[in-house]
Short mmCIF file of N, CA and C in Angstrom, two decimals:
data_model
loop_
_atom_site.label_atom_id
_atom_site.label_comp_id
_atom_site.label_asym_id
_atom_site.label_seq_id
_atom_site.Cartn_x
_atom_site.Cartn_y
_atom_site.Cartn_z
N MET A 286 -37.44 39.80 13.69
CA MET A 286 -37.43 40.10 13.84
C MET A 286 -38.79 40.87 14.50
N ARG A 287 -39.76 40.16 14.50
CA ARG A 287 -40.81 40.26 14.94
C ARG A 287 -41.17 40.51 16.31
N ILE A 288 -39.87 39.25 16.98
CA ILE A 288 -39.57 39.12 18.94
C ILE A 288 -39.33 40.81 18.57
N LEU A 289 -38.44 41.59 18.03
CA LEU A 289 -37.84 42.34 18.74
C LEU A 289 -38.78 44.06 18.43
N ALA A 290 -39.66 44.01 16.76
CA ALA A 290 -41.06 45.15 17.47
C ALA A 290 -41.60 45.27 18.63
N PRO A 291 -41.58 44.90 19.23
CA PRO A 291 -42.11 45.48 20.54
C PRO A 291 -41.77 46.16 21.25
N LEU A 292 -39.69 45.70 21.37
CA LEU A 292 -38.41 46.56 21.36
C LEU A 292 -39.03 48.05 21.08
N PHE A 293 -38.25 47.74 19.97
CA PHE A 293 -38.52 49.14 19.31
C PHE A 293 -39.30 49.85 19.89
N PHE A 294 -40.83 49.39 19.87
CA PHE A 294 -41.79 50.53 20.15
C PHE A 294 -41.26 50.90 21.16
N LEU A 295 -40.54 50.45 22.38
CA LEU A 295 -41.14 50.48 23.46
C LEU A 295 -39.99 51.48 24.56
N MET A 296 -39.53 51.48 23.01
CA MET A 296 -37.90 52.48 23.46
C MET A 296 -37.69 54.02 22.40
N THR A 297 -39.59 54.09 22.17
CA THR A 297 -39.33 55.03 20.90
C THR A 297 -40.85 55.50 21.07
N MET A 298 -40.90 55.56 22.31
CA MET A 298 -41.52 56.01 23.23
C MET A 298 -42.06 57.26 23.70
N PRO A 299 -42.79 58.19 22.65
CA PRO A 299 -42.27 59.96 24.18
C PRO A 299 -41.44 59.51 25.99
N VAL A 300 -42.28 58.23 26.25
CA VAL A 300 -42.47 58.37 27.93
C VAL A 300 -40.94 58.14 28.33
N TRP A 301 -39.69 58.09 27.07
CA TRP A 301 -38.48 57.56 27.59
C TRP A 301 -37.76 59.54 26.86
N ALA A 302 -38.64 59.99 26.23
CA ALA A 302 -37.71 61.34 25.95
C ALA A 302 -37.80 62.41 27.14
N SER A 303 -36.46 62.99 27.39
CA SER A 303 -36.72 64.63 28.01
C SER A 303 -36.58 65.53 27.76
N SER A 304 -37.35 66.57 29.31
CA SER A 304 -37.77 67.82 28.30
C SER A 304 -37.39 68.69 27.92
N PHE A 305 -36.75 69.16 27.08
CA PHE A 305 -35.70 70.28 26.73
C PHE A 305 -35.31 71.32 27.72
N ASP A 306 -34.94 71.43 27.55
CA ASP A 306 -34.12 72.99 28.65
C ASP A 306 -32.84 73.98 28.33
N ARG A 307 -33.54 75.05 28.25
CA ARG A 307 -33.66 76.10 27.33
C ARG A 307 -32.21 76.76 27.60
N PRO A 308 -31.45 76.56 26.93
CA PRO A 308 -29.47 77.43 27.36
C PRO A 308 -29.41 78.46 27.94
N ILE A 309 -29.21 78.98 29.90
CA ILE A 309 -29.03 79.67 29.75
C ILE A 309 -27.50 80.96 29.38
N PRO A 310 -28.33 82.14 28.39
CA PRO A 310 -26.52 82.75 28.05
C PRO A 310 -25.54 83.12 29.37
N GLN A 311 -24.44 82.85 28.66
CA GLN A 311 -23.69 83.63 29.76
C GLN A 311 -23.51 85.40 29.52
N ALA A 312 -23.07 85.50 30.41
CA ALA A 312 -22.33 87.03 30.96
C ALA A 312 -20.81 87.17 30.15
N GLN A 313 -20.85 88.21 28.87
CA GLN A 313 -19.78 88.32 28.92
C GLN A 313 -19.06 89.38 28.72
N SER A 314 -17.50 89.02 29.32
CA SER A 314 -16.73 89.73 30.43
C SER A 314 -15.76 90.46 29.17
N ALA A 315 -14.70 91.63 30.26
CA ALA A 315 -15.02 92.51 29.13
C ALA A 315 -13.64 92.45 27.91
N THR A 316 -13.06 90.92 28.70
CA THR A 316 -12.15 90.74 27.38
C THR A 316 -12.55 90.63 26.70
N ALA A 317 -14.04 89.27 26.38
CA ALA A 317 -14.22 88.96 25.43
C ALA A 317 -15.19 90.03 25.06
N GLU A 318 -15.43 90.95 25.62
CA GLU A 318 -15.69 92.83 24.24
C GLU A 318 -14.64 93.24 23.58
N PHE A 319 -13.63 92.64 24.62
CA PHE A 319 -12.66 94.06 23.51
C PHE A 319 -11.80 93.03 22.37
N TRP A 320 -12.01 91.34 22.48
CA TRP A 320 -11.45 90.72 21.20
C TRP A 320 -12.65 90.77 19.70
N PHE A 321 -13.70 90.85 20.76
CA PHE A 321 -14.56 91.04 19.58
C PHE A 321 -14.89 92.45 18.45
N ALA A 322 -14.48 93.23 20.14
CA ALA A 322 -14.04 94.95 18.75
C ALA A 322 -13.38 95.24 18.43
N LEU A 323 -11.87 94.33 18.56
CA LEU A 323 -11.06 93.56 18.00
C LEU A 323 -11.26 92.98 16.58
N GLY A 324 -12.28 92.34 16.66
CA GLY A 324 -11.87 91.49 16.17
C GLY A 324 -13.20 91.80 14.48
N SER A 325 -14.18 92.92 14.94
CA SER A 325 -14.38 94.04 13.83
C SER A 325 -13.75 94.92 12.47
N LEU A 326 -13.03 95.38 14.14
CA LEU A 326 -11.95 96.66 13.40
C LEU A 326 -11.15 95.55 12.09
N GLY A 327 -11.09 94.64 12.29
CA GLY A 327 -10.05 93.90 11.79
C GLY A 327 -11.04 93.99 10.22
N LEU A 328 -11.86 92.76 10.98
CA LEU A 328 -12.68 92.79 10.11
C LEU A 328 -13.39 94.14 8.25
N ILE A 329 -13.53 95.12 9.63
CA ILE A 329 -14.34 95.90 8.91
C ILE A 329 -12.85 97.05 7.86
N ALA A 330 -11.68 96.76 8.11
CA ALA A 330 -10.35 97.33 7.91
C ALA A 330 -10.22 96.51 6.72
N ALA A 331 -10.54 95.52 7.16
CA ALA A 331 -9.48 94.38 5.96
C ALA A 331 -11.37 93.89 4.18
N LEU A 332 -12.23 94.92 4.37
CA LEU A 332 -13.25 95.28 3.79
C LEU A 332 -13.27 95.91 2.60
N TYR A 333 -12.78 97.30 3.73
CA TYR A 333 -12.56 98.55 3.07
C TYR A 333 -10.91 97.98 2.15
N LEU A 334 -10.12 97.21 2.32
CA LEU A 334 -8.89 97.66 1.60
C LEU A 334 -9.12 96.78 0.47
N VAL A 335 -10.49 95.00 0.28
CA VAL A 335 -10.80 94.82 -0.51
C VAL A 335 -11.27 95.81 -1.41
N HIS A 336 -12.33 96.52 -1.30
CA HIS A 336 -12.80 97.82 -1.34
C HIS A 336 -12.56 98.64 -2.91
N ARG A 337 -10.96 99.36 -1.97
CA ARG A 337 -9.81 99.89 -2.87
C ARG A 337 -9.93 98.92 -2.96
N LEU A 338 -9.46 97.79 -3.27
CA LEU A 338 -8.58 97.01 -4.48
C LEU A 338 -9.52 96.46 -5.50
N VAL A 339 -10.88 96.86 -5.59
CA VAL A 339 -11.04 96.36 -6.73
C VAL A 339 -11.89 97.10 -6.86
N SER A 340 -12.75 97.84 -6.84
CA SER A 340 -12.23 99.88 -7.13
C SER A 340 -11.43 100.30 -8.34
N ARG A 341 -10.55 99.89 -8.06
CA ARG A 341 -8.74 100.43 -8.61
C ARG A 341 -8.87 99.96 -10.25
N ARG A 342 -10.24 99.10 -10.04
CA ARG A 342 -9.22 97.76 -11.54
C ARG A 342 -11.47 98.04 -12.91
#
């Protein structure tokens, strides 16, 4: 294990680390915006139905 210790030290040096590249956001398409709007309306409708169900009890 003593023989491998310098090897592990060399492998963990910051020189080997690559720099972080920030991801570039992609533009949304009209289709994606449509499905997001449809999903949002569905969620609002489901929350309203749960509200009515709970408020009756």
